[in-house]
mmCIF file of C-alpha atoms in Angstrom:
data_model
loop_
_atom_site.group_PDB
_atom_site.id
_atom_site.type_symbol
_atom_site.label_atom_id
_atom_site.label_comp_id
_atom_site.label_asym_id
_atom_site.label_seq_id
_atom_site.Cartn_x
_atom_site.Cartn_y
_atom_site.Cartn_z
ATOM 1 C CA MET A 1 0.000 0.000 0.000
ATOM 2 C CA SER A 2 1.047 3.576 -0.596
ATOM 3 C CA VAL A 3 0.736 6.603 1.703
ATOM 4 C CA LEU A 4 1.556 10.272 1.245
ATOM 5 C CA LEU A 5 2.299 12.160 4.457
ATOM 6 C CA ILE A 6 1.753 15.920 4.420
ATOM 7 C CA GLY A 7 3.357 18.051 7.140
ATOM 8 C CA GLY A 8 5.869 17.423 9.875
ATOM 9 C CA ASP A 9 9.623 17.807 9.535
ATOM 10 C CA ARG A 10 10.685 14.531 11.096
ATOM 11 C CA ILE A 11 8.693 11.348 10.710
ATOM 12 C CA GLY A 12 11.345 8.709 11.458
ATOM 13 C CA SER A 13 9.492 6.349 13.805
ATOM 14 C CA ILE A 14 6.198 6.860 11.967
ATOM 15 C CA THR A 15 7.777 5.504 8.781
ATOM 16 C CA GLN A 16 8.800 2.315 10.572
ATOM 17 C CA LYS A 17 5.311 1.841 12.065
ATOM 18 C CA LEU A 18 3.721 2.337 8.647
ATOM 19 C CA LYS A 19 6.013 -0.294 7.139
ATOM 20 C CA GLU A 20 5.074 -2.699 9.941
ATOM 21 C CA ASN A 21 1.421 -2.152 9.000
ATOM 22 C CA GLY A 22 1.824 -2.929 5.300
ATOM 23 C CA PHE A 23 2.688 0.419 3.705
ATOM 24 C CA ASP A 24 5.637 -0.204 1.416
ATOM 25 C CA ASP A 25 5.551 3.090 -0.514
ATOM 26 C CA ILE A 26 5.807 6.038 1.891
ATOM 27 C CA GLN A 27 6.174 9.549 0.526
ATOM 28 C CA HIS A 28 6.550 12.695 2.621
ATOM 29 C CA VAL A 29 6.045 16.394 1.919
ATOM 30 C CA THR A 30 6.970 18.752 4.767
ATOM 31 C CA GLY A 31 4.773 21.533 3.464
ATOM 32 C CA ARG A 32 7.315 24.185 4.409
ATOM 33 C CA LYS A 33 8.446 25.022 0.886
ATOM 34 C CA HIS A 34 6.314 27.214 -1.338
ATOM 35 C CA GLY A 35 6.819 24.679 -4.159
ATOM 36 C CA ASN A 36 4.897 22.079 -2.140
ATOM 37 C CA ARG A 37 1.711 23.844 -3.200
ATOM 38 C CA LYS A 38 2.212 22.411 -6.704
ATOM 39 C CA ILE A 39 1.853 18.883 -5.382
ATOM 40 C CA LYS A 40 0.809 16.121 -7.752
ATOM 41 C CA ILE A 41 -0.604 13.076 -6.026
ATOM 42 C CA SER A 42 -0.157 9.744 -7.752
ATOM 43 C CA PRO A 43 -3.387 7.833 -8.486
ATOM 44 C CA LYS A 44 -1.588 4.791 -7.049
ATOM 45 C CA THR A 45 -1.623 6.433 -3.602
ATOM 46 C CA ASP A 46 -3.969 4.619 -1.210
ATOM 47 C CA LEU A 47 -4.026 7.256 1.520
ATOM 48 C CA VAL A 48 -3.075 10.889 2.022
ATOM 49 C CA LEU A 49 -2.463 11.590 5.704
ATOM 50 C CA ILE A 50 -2.286 15.250 6.709
ATOM 51 C CA PHE A 51 -0.634 16.157 10.005
ATOM 52 C CA VAL A 52 -2.895 18.988 11.144
ATOM 53 C CA ASP A 53 -0.474 20.391 13.695
ATOM 54 C CA PHE A 54 2.332 20.857 11.130
ATOM 55 C CA VAL A 55 0.775 22.202 7.932
ATOM 56 C CA GLU A 56 -0.680 25.477 6.708
ATOM 57 C CA HIS A 57 -4.333 25.874 5.802
ATOM 58 C CA ASN A 58 -3.715 26.752 2.129
ATOM 59 C CA LEU A 59 -1.728 23.572 1.523
ATOM 60 C CA VAL A 60 -4.483 21.515 3.150
ATOM 61 C CA GLU A 61 -7.028 22.957 0.726
ATOM 62 C CA ILE A 62 -4.782 22.240 -2.253
ATOM 63 C CA VAL A 63 -4.169 18.645 -1.130
ATOM 64 C CA LYS A 64 -7.872 18.036 -0.482
ATOM 65 C CA LYS A 65 -8.788 19.336 -3.928
ATOM 66 C CA GLU A 66 -6.096 17.276 -5.700
ATOM 67 C CA SER A 67 -7.014 14.133 -3.724
ATOM 68 C CA LYS A 68 -10.686 14.513 -4.541
ATOM 69 C CA ARG A 69 -9.866 15.023 -8.224
ATOM 70 C CA ILE A 70 -8.088 11.668 -8.456
ATOM 71 C CA GLY A 71 -10.201 9.808 -5.890
ATOM 72 C CA VAL A 72 -7.656 9.249 -3.129
ATOM 73 C CA ARG A 73 -8.729 8.956 0.493
ATOM 74 C CA VAL A 74 -7.648 11.859 2.760
ATOM 75 C CA GLU A 75 -7.391 11.606 6.526
ATOM 76 C CA PHE A 76 -6.296 14.087 9.184
ATOM 77 C CA SER A 77 -4.280 13.359 12.300
ATOM 78 C CA LYS A 78 -1.807 14.765 14.758
ATOM 79 C CA ARG A 79 1.795 13.684 14.207
ATOM 80 C CA SER A 80 1.865 10.888 16.734
ATOM 81 C CA TRP A 81 1.342 7.189 16.206
ATOM 82 C CA ILE A 82 -1.338 7.046 18.900
ATOM 83 C CA SER A 83 -3.377 9.680 17.047
ATOM 84 C CA MET A 84 -3.065 8.075 13.635
ATOM 85 C CA GLU A 85 -3.149 4.366 14.463
ATOM 86 C CA SER A 86 -6.927 3.949 14.184
ATOM 87 C CA THR A 87 -6.956 5.871 10.889
ATOM 88 C CA ILE A 88 -4.214 3.643 9.493
ATOM 89 C CA LYS A 89 -5.963 0.458 10.640
ATOM 90 C CA GLY A 90 -9.226 1.684 9.073
ATOM 91 C CA CYS A 91 -7.510 2.296 5.748
ATOM 92 C CA ILE A 92 -5.942 -1.161 5.837
ATOM 93 C CA ASN A 93 -9.318 -2.768 6.606
ATOM 94 C CA ASP A 94 -11.034 -0.817 3.812
ATOM 95 C CA ALA A 95 -8.328 -1.850 1.354
ATOM 96 C CA SER A 96 -8.585 -5.528 2.284
ATOM 97 C CA ILE A 97 -12.382 -5.425 1.917
ATOM 98 C CA SER A 98 -12.159 -3.814 -1.532
ATOM 99 C CA GLU A 99 -9.560 -6.410 -2.579
ATOM 100 C CA LYS A 100 -12.018 -9.180 -1.626
ATOM 101 C CA TYR A 101 -14.668 -7.655 -3.888
ATOM 102 C CA LYS A 102 -12.200 -7.296 -6.765
ATOM 103 C CA ALA A 103 -11.364 -10.986 -6.480
ATOM 104 C CA VAL A 104 -15.025 -12.048 -6.650
#
């Protein structure tokens, strides 16, 4: 599975936890550079996770619009594993359910 993290300067331990939970493609955008507003989200992305305590409002709006355009799920969380764990587990469960229906 693929995840795009928006916000936060350091995400070291979060990356490891995501890998342990089945995310093999992890991308990260800090959101601090003005060029980040020109973000292009890959349609292969399964989840966009926005760290609400480390990102500006304008970038959030841009990411939401781009995600909606290509049909990628967007979730919001604080930058701590405890805050995002249930969101991550929900995404994994949704993905496994949709894979079952594709197989049928």
